mmCIF file of C-alpha atoms in Angstrom:
data_model
loop_
_atom_site.group_PDB
_atom_site.id
_atom_site.type_symbol
_atom_site.label_atom_id
_atom_site.label_comp_id
_atom_site.label_asym_id
_atom_site.label_seq_id
_atom_site.Cartn_x
_atom_site.Cartn_y
_atom_site.Cartn_z
ATOM 1 C CA MET A 1163 -114.251 29.725 112.958
ATOM 2 C CA THR A 1164 -112.449 26.829 111.315
ATOM 3 C CA TYR A 1165 -111.311 27.165 107.715
ATOM 4 C CA PRO A 1166 -113.877 25.642 105.331
ATOM 5 C CA LEU A 1167 -111.817 22.670 104.184
ATOM 6 C CA THR A 1168 -113.426 19.767 102.382
ATOM 7 C CA ALA A 1169 -114.062 16.487 104.187
ATOM 8 C CA ARG A 1170 -111.213 14.910 102.196
ATOM 9 C CA ALA A 1171 -108.791 17.658 103.200
ATOM 10 C CA ARG A 1172 -109.761 17.247 106.862
ATOM 11 C CA GLU A 1173 -109.244 13.492 106.615
ATOM 12 C CA ILE A 1174 -105.802 14.017 105.069
ATOM 13 C CA GLN A 1175 -104.952 16.533 107.783
ATOM 14 C CA SER A 1176 -105.966 14.138 110.543
ATOM 15 C CA ARG A 1177 -104.123 11.178 109.006
ATOM 16 C CA VAL A 1178 -100.857 13.074 108.517
ATOM 17 C CA ARG A 1179 -101.031 14.719 111.946
ATOM 18 C CA LYS A 1180 -101.359 11.273 113.554
ATOM 19 C CA PHE A 1181 -98.359 9.935 111.612
ATOM 20 C CA VAL A 1182 -96.240 12.961 112.520
ATOM 21 C CA ALA A 1183 -97.162 12.802 116.215
ATOM 22 C CA GLU A 1184 -96.806 9.047 116.649
ATOM 23 C CA GLU A 1185 -93.932 8.169 114.314
ATOM 24 C CA LEU A 1186 -91.776 11.222 113.558
ATOM 25 C CA ILE A 1187 -91.781 13.551 116.567
ATOM 26 C CA PRO A 1188 -90.592 10.829 118.998
ATOM 27 C CA TRP A 1189 -87.351 10.551 116.971
ATOM 28 C CA GLU A 1190 -86.509 14.263 116.789
ATOM 29 C CA VAL A 1191 -84.037 14.321 119.694
ATOM 30 C CA HIS A 1192 -82.319 11.147 118.522
ATOM 31 C CA ALA A 1193 -81.880 12.660 115.058
ATOM 32 C CA GLU A 1194 -80.584 15.895 116.564
ATOM 33 C CA MET A 1195 -77.915 14.034 118.510
ATOM 34 C CA HIS A 1196 -76.937 11.724 115.605
ATOM 35 C CA ASP A 1197 -76.283 14.079 112.675
ATOM 36 C CA GLY A 1198 -79.900 13.923 111.533
ATOM 37 C CA GLU A 1199 -79.903 10.142 111.251
ATOM 38 C CA VAL A 1200 -82.249 7.577 112.755
ATOM 39 C CA PRO A 1201 -81.604 3.799 112.814
ATOM 40 C CA PRO A 1202 -82.098 2.105 109.409
ATOM 41 C CA ASP A 1203 -85.116 0.121 110.589
ATOM 42 C CA VAL A 1204 -86.742 3.300 111.887
ATOM 43 C CA LEU A 1205 -86.046 5.120 108.621
ATOM 44 C CA LYS A 1206 -87.656 2.260 106.725
ATOM 45 C CA ARG A 1207 -90.671 2.431 109.023
ATOM 46 C CA HIS A 1208 -90.918 6.174 108.452
ATOM 47 C CA GLN A 1209 -90.739 5.728 104.682
ATOM 48 C CA ASP A 1210 -93.394 3.000 104.731
ATOM 49 C CA GLY A 1211 -95.514 5.100 107.075
ATOM 50 C CA ALA A 1212 -95.207 8.078 104.756
ATOM 51 C CA LYS A 1213 -96.672 6.030 101.920
ATOM 52 C CA ALA A 1214 -99.516 4.807 104.129
ATOM 53 C CA ALA A 1215 -100.197 8.357 105.332
ATOM 54 C CA GLY A 1216 -100.393 9.637 101.753
ATOM 55 C CA LEU A 1217 -97.236 11.759 101.769
ATOM 56 C CA CYS A 1218 -95.851 10.442 98.483
ATOM 57 C CA ASN A 1219 -96.469 11.714 94.947
ATOM 58 C CA MET A 1220 -99.009 14.286 96.103
ATOM 59 C CA ASP A 1221 -98.469 16.515 93.064
ATOM 60 C CA ILE A 1222 -98.496 13.682 90.498
ATOM 61 C CA PRO A 1223 -101.707 12.748 88.603
ATOM 62 C CA ILE A 1224 -103.442 9.514 89.541
ATOM 63 C CA GLU A 1225 -102.963 8.044 86.059
ATOM 64 C CA LEU A 1226 -99.180 8.230 86.516
ATOM 65 C CA GLY A 1227 -99.189 6.627 89.936
ATOM 66 C CA GLY A 1228 -99.675 9.735 92.041
ATOM 67 C CA GLN A 1229 -102.421 11.008 94.312
ATOM 68 C CA GLY A 1230 -103.489 14.014 92.264
ATOM 69 C CA LEU A 1231 -104.035 16.152 95.341
ATOM 70 C CA SER A 1232 -105.200 19.722 94.943
ATOM 71 C CA MET A 1233 -102.794 22.501 95.883
ATOM 72 C CA LEU A 1234 -104.858 23.209 98.995
ATOM 73 C CA GLU A 1235 -104.725 19.564 100.054
ATOM 74 C CA GLN A 1236 -100.963 19.602 99.558
ATOM 75 C CA ALA A 1237 -100.648 22.762 101.633
ATOM 76 C CA VAL A 1238 -102.665 21.139 104.418
ATOM 77 C CA THR A 1239 -100.379 18.096 104.265
ATOM 78 C CA GLN A 1240 -97.192 20.154 104.262
ATOM 79 C CA GLU A 1241 -98.441 22.197 107.195
ATOM 80 C CA GLU A 1242 -98.675 19.040 109.272
ATOM 81 C CA LEU A 1243 -95.189 17.979 108.170
ATOM 82 C CA GLY A 1244 -93.935 21.367 109.311
ATOM 83 C CA ARG A 1245 -94.678 20.351 112.893
ATOM 84 C CA VAL A 1246 -91.627 18.062 113.024
ATOM 85 C CA THR A 1247 -87.959 19.112 113.250
ATOM 86 C CA ASN A 1248 -84.747 17.672 111.763
ATOM 87 C CA ALA A 1249 -86.317 17.196 108.303
ATOM 88 C CA LEU A 1250 -87.807 13.899 109.463
ATOM 89 C CA GLY A 1251 -90.848 14.882 107.419
ATOM 90 C CA TRP A 1252 -88.773 14.456 104.258
ATOM 91 C CA CYS A 1253 -89.362 10.693 104.418
ATOM 92 C CA GLY A 1254 -91.843 10.671 101.529
ATOM 93 C CA ASN A 1255 -90.962 11.172 97.856
ATOM 94 C CA ASN A 1256 -92.806 14.055 96.226
ATOM 95 C CA PRO A 1257 -91.795 14.899 92.625
ATOM 96 C CA GLN A 1258 -93.525 17.951 91.198
ATOM 97 C CA SER A 1259 -95.975 18.095 88.324
ATOM 98 C CA TRP A 1260 -93.948 20.740 86.431
ATOM 99 C CA MET A 1261 -91.593 17.907 85.498
ATOM 100 C CA LEU A 1262 -94.364 16.197 83.575
ATOM 101 C CA LYS A 1263 -94.993 19.352 81.528
ATOM 102 C CA ALA A 1264 -91.306 19.876 80.864
ATOM 103 C CA CYS A 1265 -90.188 16.344 80.056
ATOM 104 C CA THR A 1266 -90.639 14.098 77.034
ATOM 105 C CA PRO A 1267 -92.331 10.699 77.473
ATOM 106 C CA GLN A 1268 -88.900 9.084 77.302
ATOM 107 C CA GLN A 1269 -87.557 11.385 80.014
ATOM 108 C CA ILE A 1270 -90.575 10.710 82.206
ATOM 109 C CA GLU A 1271 -89.955 6.986 81.887
ATOM 110 C CA LYS A 1272 -86.213 7.260 82.555
ATOM 111 C CA TRP A 1273 -85.975 10.043 85.144
ATOM 112 C CA ILE A 1274 -89.395 10.714 86.705
ATOM 113 C CA GLN A 1275 -91.003 7.292 87.065
ATOM 114 C CA PRO A 1276 -88.204 6.087 89.389
ATOM 115 C CA LEU A 1277 -89.018 9.081 91.613
ATOM 116 C CA ILE A 1278 -92.701 8.201 91.576
ATOM 117 C CA ARG A 1279 -91.906 4.592 92.475
ATOM 118 C CA GLY A 1280 -89.736 5.807 95.357
ATOM 119 C CA GLU A 1281 -86.613 4.154 93.935
ATOM 120 C CA TRP A 1282 -84.642 7.342 93.260
ATOM 121 C CA HIS A 1283 -84.223 10.822 94.671
ATOM 122 C CA GLU A 1284 -83.335 14.006 92.817
ATOM 123 C CA CYS A 1285 -81.668 17.262 93.826
ATOM 124 C CA TYR A 1286 -81.336 20.740 92.318
ATOM 125 C CA ALA A 1287 -78.091 22.524 91.471
ATOM 126 C CA ILE A 1288 -78.962 26.185 90.974
ATOM 127 C CA THR A 1289 -77.244 28.478 93.493
ATOM 128 C CA GLU A 1290 -73.624 29.549 92.912
ATOM 129 C CA PRO A 1291 -70.951 31.428 94.887
ATOM 130 C CA ASP A 1292 -71.987 34.729 93.271
ATOM 131 C CA ALA A 1293 -75.595 33.926 92.392
ATOM 132 C CA GLY A 1294 -78.237 33.128 94.970
ATOM 133 C CA SER A 1295 -81.631 34.775 94.888
ATOM 134 C CA ASP A 1296 -80.602 36.464 91.622
ATOM 135 C CA VAL A 1297 -80.795 33.266 89.585
ATOM 136 C CA ASP A 1298 -80.129 35.088 86.322
ATOM 137 C CA ALA A 1299 -76.613 35.862 87.590
ATOM 138 C CA ILE A 1300 -75.479 32.226 87.411
ATOM 139 C CA LYS A 1301 -72.213 31.598 85.555
ATOM 140 C CA ALA A 1302 -72.582 27.849 84.935
ATOM 141 C CA THR A 1303 -72.430 27.129 81.225
ATOM 142 C CA ALA A 1304 -73.855 24.596 78.792
ATOM 143 C CA ARG A 1305 -72.042 24.324 75.453
ATOM 144 C CA ARG A 1306 -73.544 22.311 72.603
ATOM 145 C CA GLU A 1307 -71.170 19.873 70.937
ATOM 146 C CA GLY A 1308 -72.917 17.765 68.316
ATOM 147 C CA ASP A 1309 -75.425 15.504 70.005
ATOM 148 C CA ALA A 1310 -74.254 16.417 73.517
ATOM 149 C CA TYR A 1311 -73.800 19.341 75.902
ATOM 150 C CA VAL A 1312 -70.718 20.086 77.967
ATOM 151 C CA LEU A 1313 -71.554 21.508 81.406
ATOM 152 C CA ASN A 1314 -69.297 23.571 83.645
ATOM 153 C CA GLY A 1315 -69.901 25.396 86.900
ATOM 154 C CA GLU A 1316 -69.746 25.305 90.681
ATOM 155 C CA LYS A 1317 -72.990 24.972 92.618
ATOM 156 C CA TRP A 1318 -73.601 25.685 96.307
ATOM 157 C CA HIS A 1319 -76.216 24.395 98.774
ATOM 158 C CA VAL A 1320 -77.111 21.388 96.605
ATOM 159 C CA THR A 1321 -79.686 20.059 99.040
ATOM 160 C CA SER A 1322 -79.916 16.248 99.337
ATOM 161 C CA PHE A 1323 -77.020 15.628 96.935
ATOM 162 C CA ASN A 1324 -75.755 12.870 99.267
ATOM 163 C CA LEU A 1325 -79.097 11.046 98.915
ATOM 164 C CA ALA A 1326 -79.797 11.783 95.247
ATOM 165 C CA HIS A 1327 -79.398 9.595 92.182
ATOM 166 C CA TYR A 1328 -79.285 12.543 89.809
ATOM 167 C CA VAL A 1329 -79.005 16.319 89.705
ATOM 168 C CA ILE A 1330 -81.138 18.873 87.884
ATOM 169 C CA PHE A 1331 -78.446 21.306 86.763
ATOM 170 C CA GLN A 1332 -79.234 24.871 85.704
ATOM 171 C CA ALA A 1333 -76.861 26.562 83.263
ATOM 172 C CA LYS A 1334 -76.657 29.355 80.723
ATOM 173 C CA LEU A 1335 -76.298 28.795 77.004
ATOM 174 C CA ALA A 1336 -74.055 30.945 74.824
ATOM 175 C CA SER A 1337 -77.140 33.063 74.076
ATOM 176 C CA GLY A 1338 -77.536 33.858 77.779
ATOM 177 C CA ASP A 1339 -80.753 31.841 77.997
ATOM 178 C CA HIS A 1340 -81.159 29.300 80.780
ATOM 179 C CA CYS A 1341 -81.442 25.559 80.376
ATOM 180 C CA LEU A 1342 -81.970 22.610 82.731
ATOM 181 C CA PHE A 1343 -80.318 19.203 82.407
ATOM 182 C CA PHE A 1344 -80.537 15.795 84.025
ATOM 183 C CA VAL A 1345 -77.063 14.837 85.264
ATOM 184 C CA ASP A 1346 -76.194 11.505 86.837
ATOM 185 C CA ARG A 1347 -74.719 12.147 90.259
ATOM 186 C CA HIS A 1348 -71.736 9.895 89.502
ATOM 187 C CA ALA A 1349 -71.054 11.226 86.004
ATOM 188 C CA PRO A 1350 -67.382 11.946 85.196
ATOM 189 C CA GLY A 1351 -66.543 15.519 86.125
ATOM 190 C CA VAL A 1352 -69.035 15.788 89.006
ATOM 191 C CA GLU A 1353 -67.076 16.423 92.198
ATOM 192 C CA VAL A 1354 -68.025 17.313 95.771
ATOM 193 C CA VAL A 1355 -65.757 20.172 96.789
ATOM 194 C CA ARG A 1356 -66.793 20.072 100.434
ATOM 195 C CA THR A 1357 -69.836 19.556 102.629
ATOM 196 C CA PRO A 1358 -70.275 22.519 105.001
ATOM 197 C CA ALA A 1359 -71.957 22.202 108.384
ATOM 198 C CA TYR A 1360 -75.220 24.140 108.692
ATOM 199 C CA SER A 1361 -77.279 25.490 111.561
ATOM 200 C CA HIS A 1362 -79.797 22.679 111.302
ATOM 201 C CA THR A 1363 -79.148 18.964 111.771
ATOM 202 C CA TYR A 1364 -80.473 17.148 108.721
ATOM 203 C CA ARG A 1365 -79.750 13.779 107.169
ATOM 204 C CA ALA A 1366 -79.850 15.579 103.801
ATOM 205 C CA HIS A 1367 -76.588 17.443 103.222
ATOM 206 C CA HIS A 1368 -76.022 20.644 101.210
ATOM 207 C CA PRO A 1369 -72.582 20.266 99.624
ATOM 208 C CA ILE A 1370 -70.683 22.461 97.214
ATOM 209 C CA VAL A 1371 -70.468 20.548 93.923
ATOM 210 C CA ARG A 1372 -68.196 21.298 90.974
ATOM 211 C CA PHE A 1373 -69.108 20.285 87.424
ATOM 212 C CA THR A 1374 -66.070 20.168 85.132
ATOM 213 C CA ASP A 1375 -66.603 19.353 81.446
ATOM 214 C CA VAL A 1376 -69.513 17.084 82.313
ATOM 215 C CA LYS A 1377 -70.829 15.642 79.067
ATOM 216 C CA VAL A 1378 -74.534 14.806 78.805
ATOM 217 C CA PRO A 1379 -76.536 13.763 75.728
ATOM 218 C CA VAL A 1380 -79.047 16.135 74.168
ATOM 219 C CA GLU A 1381 -81.749 13.790 75.486
ATOM 220 C CA ASN A 1382 -80.886 14.998 79.007
ATOM 221 C CA ARG A 1383 -81.962 18.565 78.241
ATOM 222 C CA ILE A 1384 -85.231 19.434 79.982
ATOM 223 C CA GLY A 1385 -87.579 21.254 77.614
ATOM 224 C CA GLU A 1386 -86.442 23.447 74.768
ATOM 225 C CA GLU A 1387 -83.283 25.519 74.795
ATOM 226 C CA GLY A 1388 -83.898 28.698 76.753
ATOM 227 C CA GLY A 1389 -86.846 27.332 78.721
ATOM 228 C CA GLY A 1390 -84.978 26.830 81.983
ATOM 229 C CA MET A 1391 -86.136 29.946 83.811
ATOM 230 C CA GLY A 1392 -89.793 29.190 83.158
ATOM 231 C CA PHE A 1393 -89.446 25.746 84.740
ATOM 232 C CA ALA A 1394 -87.414 27.224 87.598
ATOM 233 C CA TYR A 1395 -90.243 29.686 88.295
ATOM 234 C CA ASP A 1396 -92.730 26.791 88.402
ATOM 235 C CA TRP A 1397 -90.505 25.074 90.936
ATOM 236 C CA PHE A 1398 -90.025 28.248 92.993
ATOM 237 C CA ARG A 1399 -93.754 28.961 93.071
ATOM 238 C CA TYR A 1400 -94.567 25.512 94.393
ATOM 239 C CA GLU A 1401 -91.726 25.461 96.926
ATOM 240 C CA ARG A 1402 -92.488 28.942 98.245
ATOM 241 C CA LEU A 1403 -96.088 28.040 98.940
ATOM 242 C CA MET A 1404 -95.112 24.779 100.639
ATOM 243 C CA ILE A 1405 -92.489 26.561 102.735
ATOM 244 C CA ALA A 1406 -95.255 28.888 103.904
ATOM 245 C CA ALA A 1407 -97.381 25.876 104.817
ATOM 246 C CA ARG A 1408 -94.572 24.184 106.738
ATOM 247 C CA CYS A 1409 -93.835 27.416 108.594
ATOM 248 C CA CYS A 1410 -97.455 27.508 109.724
ATOM 249 C CA GLY A 1411 -97.106 23.950 110.992
ATOM 250 C CA ALA A 1412 -93.945 24.814 112.886
ATOM 251 C CA ALA A 1413 -95.620 27.838 114.475
ATOM 252 C CA ALA A 1414 -98.611 25.726 115.493
ATOM 253 C CA ARG A 1415 -96.356 23.152 117.160
ATOM 254 C CA LEU A 1416 -94.400 25.853 118.978
ATOM 255 C CA ILE A 1417 -97.575 27.497 120.257
ATOM 256 C CA ASP A 1418 -98.849 24.135 121.526
ATOM 257 C CA GLU A 1419 -95.571 23.311 123.257
ATOM 258 C CA ALA A 1420 -95.071 26.767 124.767
ATOM 259 C CA THR A 1421 -98.675 26.919 125.980
ATOM 260 C CA ALA A 1422 -98.389 23.516 127.649
ATOM 261 C CA PHE A 1423 -95.106 24.490 129.330
ATOM 262 C CA ALA A 1424 -96.413 27.828 130.548
ATOM 263 C CA GLY A 1425 -99.494 26.126 132.000
ATOM 264 C CA ALA A 1426 -97.363 23.727 134.040
ATOM 265 C CA ARG A 1427 -94.512 26.022 135.122
ATOM 266 C CA PRO A 1428 -94.967 27.656 138.574
ATOM 267 C CA MET A 1429 -93.635 31.142 139.144
ATOM 268 C CA ASP A 1430 -94.245 33.451 142.103
ATOM 269 C CA GLY A 1431 -97.151 31.419 143.368
ATOM 270 C CA GLU A 1432 -98.961 31.104 140.039
ATOM 271 C CA MET A 1433 -98.441 29.478 136.694
ATOM 272 C CA LEU A 1434 -96.292 31.144 134.053
ATOM 273 C CA SER A 1435 -99.354 31.169 131.800
ATOM 274 C CA GLU A 1436 -100.962 33.700 134.175
ATOM 275 C CA LYS A 1437 -98.220 36.257 133.560
ATOM 276 C CA GLN A 1438 -99.389 38.963 131.203
ATOM 277 C CA ALA A 1439 -96.053 39.106 129.369
ATOM 278 C CA VAL A 1440 -96.388 35.433 128.446
ATOM 279 C CA GLN A 1441 -100.040 35.830 127.524
ATOM 280 C CA PHE A 1442 -99.132 38.634 125.138
ATOM 281 C CA MET A 1443 -96.450 36.511 123.436
ATOM 282 C CA LEU A 1444 -98.838 33.614 122.969
ATOM 283 C CA ALA A 1445 -101.659 35.881 121.811
ATOM 284 C CA ASP A 1446 -99.443 37.559 119.212
ATOM 285 C CA SER A 1447 -98.191 34.190 118.027
ATOM 286 C CA LEU A 1448 -101.662 32.722 117.592
ATOM 287 C CA THR A 1449 -102.920 35.810 115.790
ATOM 288 C CA GLU A 1450 -100.003 35.793 113.365
ATOM 289 C CA LEU A 1451 -100.369 32.053 112.748
ATOM 290 C CA TRP A 1452 -104.003 32.494 111.792
ATOM 291 C CA ALA A 1453 -103.091 35.249 109.334
ATOM 292 C CA GLY A 1454 -100.328 33.130 107.800
ATOM 293 C CA ARG A 1455 -102.563 30.089 107.475
ATOM 294 C CA LEU A 1456 -105.356 32.083 105.845
ATOM 295 C CA MET A 1457 -102.927 33.580 103.349
ATOM 296 C CA THR A 1458 -101.388 30.202 102.522
ATOM 297 C CA TYR A 1459 -104.692 28.370 102.137
ATOM 298 C CA ARG A 1460 -106.228 31.130 100.057
ATOM 299 C CA THR A 1461 -103.256 31.234 97.690
ATOM 300 C CA ALA A 1462 -103.488 27.461 97.238
ATOM 301 C CA GLU A 1463 -107.216 27.699 96.536
ATOM 302 C CA ALA A 1464 -106.631 30.368 93.913
ATOM 303 C CA ILE A 1465 -104.086 28.172 92.133
ATOM 304 C CA ASP A 1466 -106.579 25.300 92.162
ATOM 305 C CA ALA A 1467 -109.171 27.640 90.658
ATOM 306 C CA GLY A 1468 -106.861 28.507 87.761
ATOM 307 C CA ALA A 1469 -105.677 31.941 88.833
ATOM 308 C CA ASP A 1470 -103.380 33.876 86.518
ATOM 309 C CA VAL A 1471 -99.919 32.381 87.009
ATOM 310 C CA LYS A 1472 -98.294 35.797 87.468
ATOM 311 C CA VAL A 1473 -100.787 36.696 90.182
ATOM 312 C CA SER A 1474 -100.119 33.342 91.861
ATOM 313 C CA HIS A 1475 -96.390 34.035 91.617
ATOM 314 C CA ALA A 1476 -96.797 37.243 93.642
ATOM 315 C CA GLN A 1477 -99.235 35.654 96.096
ATOM 316 C CA ALA A 1478 -96.919 32.692 96.728
ATOM 317 C CA SER A 1479 -94.196 35.235 97.483
ATOM 318 C CA MET A 1480 -96.501 37.027 99.914
ATOM 319 C CA ALA A 1481 -97.371 33.763 101.647
ATOM 320 C CA LYS A 1482 -93.719 32.722 101.969
ATOM 321 C CA LEU A 1483 -92.619 36.173 103.098
ATOM 322 C CA TYR A 1484 -95.243 36.488 105.789
ATOM 323 C CA ALA A 1485 -95.285 32.895 107.036
ATOM 324 C CA SER A 1486 -91.495 32.557 107.237
ATOM 325 C CA GLU A 1487 -91.083 35.850 109.068
ATOM 326 C CA MET A 1488 -94.019 34.962 111.335
ATOM 327 C CA ALA A 1489 -92.643 31.532 112.244
ATOM 328 C CA ASN A 1490 -89.278 33.035 113.167
ATOM 329 C CA ARG A 1491 -90.996 35.461 115.539
ATOM 330 C CA VAL A 1492 -92.999 32.639 117.083
ATOM 331 C CA ALA A 1493 -89.842 30.564 117.580
ATOM 332 C CA ASP A 1494 -88.094 33.474 119.271
ATOM 333 C CA ARG A 1495 -91.024 33.936 121.664
ATOM 334 C CA ALA A 1496 -91.148 30.204 122.375
ATOM 335 C CA VAL A 1497 -87.458 30.155 123.327
ATOM 336 C CA GLN A 1498 -88.137 33.063 125.689
ATOM 337 C CA ILE A 1499 -91.107 31.317 127.309
ATOM 338 C CA PHE A 1500 -89.113 28.117 127.839
ATOM 339 C CA GLY A 1501 -86.261 30.134 129.319
ATOM 340 C CA GLY A 1502 -83.105 28.092 129.870
ATOM 341 C CA ARG A 1503 -84.808 24.980 128.577
ATOM 342 C CA GLY A 1504 -85.439 26.804 125.323
ATOM 343 C CA TYR A 1505 -81.687 27.029 124.779
ATOM 344 C CA MET A 1506 -81.170 23.259 124.996
ATOM 345 C CA ARG A 1507 -80.843 21.260 121.781
ATOM 346 C CA GLU A 1508 -83.253 18.673 123.161
ATOM 347 C CA ASN A 1509 -85.966 21.338 123.249
ATOM 348 C CA VAL A 1510 -88.247 21.813 120.248
ATOM 349 C CA ALA A 1511 -88.073 25.606 120.499
ATOM 350 C CA GLU A 1512 -84.275 25.616 120.220
ATOM 351 C CA ARG A 1513 -84.338 23.355 117.170
ATOM 352 C CA PHE A 1514 -86.992 25.377 115.384
ATOM 353 C CA TYR A 1515 -85.174 28.599 116.315
ATOM 354 C CA ARG A 1516 -82.267 27.356 114.195
ATOM 355 C CA GLU A 1517 -84.185 25.485 111.520
ATOM 356 C CA LEU A 1518 -86.739 28.144 110.640
ATOM 357 C CA ARG A 1519 -84.103 30.774 109.961
ATOM 358 C CA VAL A 1520 -83.330 29.336 106.534
ATOM 359 C CA ASP A 1521 -86.962 29.703 105.431
ATOM 360 C CA ARG A 1522 -86.321 33.439 105.157
ATOM 361 C CA ILE A 1523 -83.457 32.678 102.754
ATOM 362 C CA TRP A 1524 -83.893 29.630 100.526
ATOM 363 C CA GLU A 1525 -86.107 29.590 97.453
ATOM 364 C CA GLY A 1526 -85.666 33.364 97.419
ATOM 365 C CA ALA A 1527 -84.790 35.507 100.433
ATOM 366 C CA SER A 1528 -87.421 37.705 102.065
ATOM 367 C CA GLU A 1529 -85.980 40.728 100.307
ATOM 368 C CA ILE A 1530 -86.428 39.040 96.922
ATOM 369 C CA GLN A 1531 -90.035 38.188 97.789
ATOM 370 C CA ARG A 1532 -90.634 41.867 98.543
ATOM 371 C CA LEU A 1533 -89.249 42.835 95.136
ATOM 372 C CA ILE A 1534 -91.521 40.304 93.428
ATOM 373 C CA ILE A 1535 -94.550 41.561 95.355
ATOM 374 C CA ALA A 1536 -93.803 45.207 94.620
ATOM 375 C CA ASN A 1537 -93.287 44.434 90.939
ATOM 376 C CA GLY A 1538 -96.636 42.652 90.850
ATOM 377 C CA LEU A 1539 -98.289 45.637 92.511
ATOM 378 C CA TYR A 1540 -96.822 48.044 89.951
ATOM 379 C CA LYS A 1541 -97.885 45.917 86.988
ATOM 380 C CA ARG A 1542 -101.294 44.644 88.106
ATOM 381 C CA GLY A 1543 -102.488 46.843 90.931
ATOM 382 C CA GLN A 1544 -103.714 46.041 94.403
ATOM 383 C CA ALA A 1545 -107.073 44.667 93.321
ATOM 384 C CA ALA A 1546 -105.544 41.906 91.198
ATOM 385 C CA LEU A 1547 -103.355 40.670 94.031
ATOM 386 C CA ILE A 1548 -105.428 40.845 97.209
ATOM 387 C CA GLU A 1549 -109.030 41.809 96.562
#
């Protein structure tokens, strides 16, 4: 049976799927062969198309210029975006609602409204050489000096720094508490150390960025002193759920592509799709996709219904853990079904085989998600989390 989505959610799903299929997927191979880039006129068309398809400001209330979509509707949208490789689906701006809770009216006007209008982009500087999934281990510092803070630290994997207008920088105060700050990308003391090459081919880079005695006014502090981890958890929760959704979309695309190939590929007098080994791989993939989609949708519904935030935190971890691991298995099977073609960069299975690997790492590695889930089980019991 189909999942009982609302008519609006189905309409959103159909609209975004059409945009992805007609506008984004045809440019995947070009992007792969050109460092993630597409021609400027095509990028502009993608950005305009993203607005028309409703991919912008999904998490922002209508009264502030957003769409005010439910979490389930956003998951449905992100699932469709997950069907495309090379981060071409990142063509729509989508600031998160936690910013509105954390920021003052003045900060919203200065830093968030330009995101909503699509004029600026932001990026996050959290991870460090010795602090990844263990965010509390960061060594970046924020020292108060009168009406300003002085920031120091080296951040790794600062995704989209090359496209961003400002950075959200996470640091520790002298007390050991965490704090977030808005930092202009071109502020004195902000330096790109180097831009490593990664397994995927994205237009958005992930450089190593050093912050040396970067001075920002107190007005750039996000929330109260010591509130940084709470906002970071809000961000992680949202991103983990949307990663799960995109992984489901990637798995769905791979199953479609592998099924079509197997049905057209002759082998020993019959089609590859008639071989039991291939049937088993496709059957396992479809079964796991259904489980991942159900978990993702149900978690989103619970958030919309006002579920306890700590329960949602564990459930978002479960969704990300399962969906990211599932999508990697599906990609591996798809490469095997495509055979030699599946090892070519022009093939969707090869690209997803590389791209999906990071979903088991960023926004908390699979092992960290397991720790979060187990901790939730110990504190709240099985019934609170899954019954």
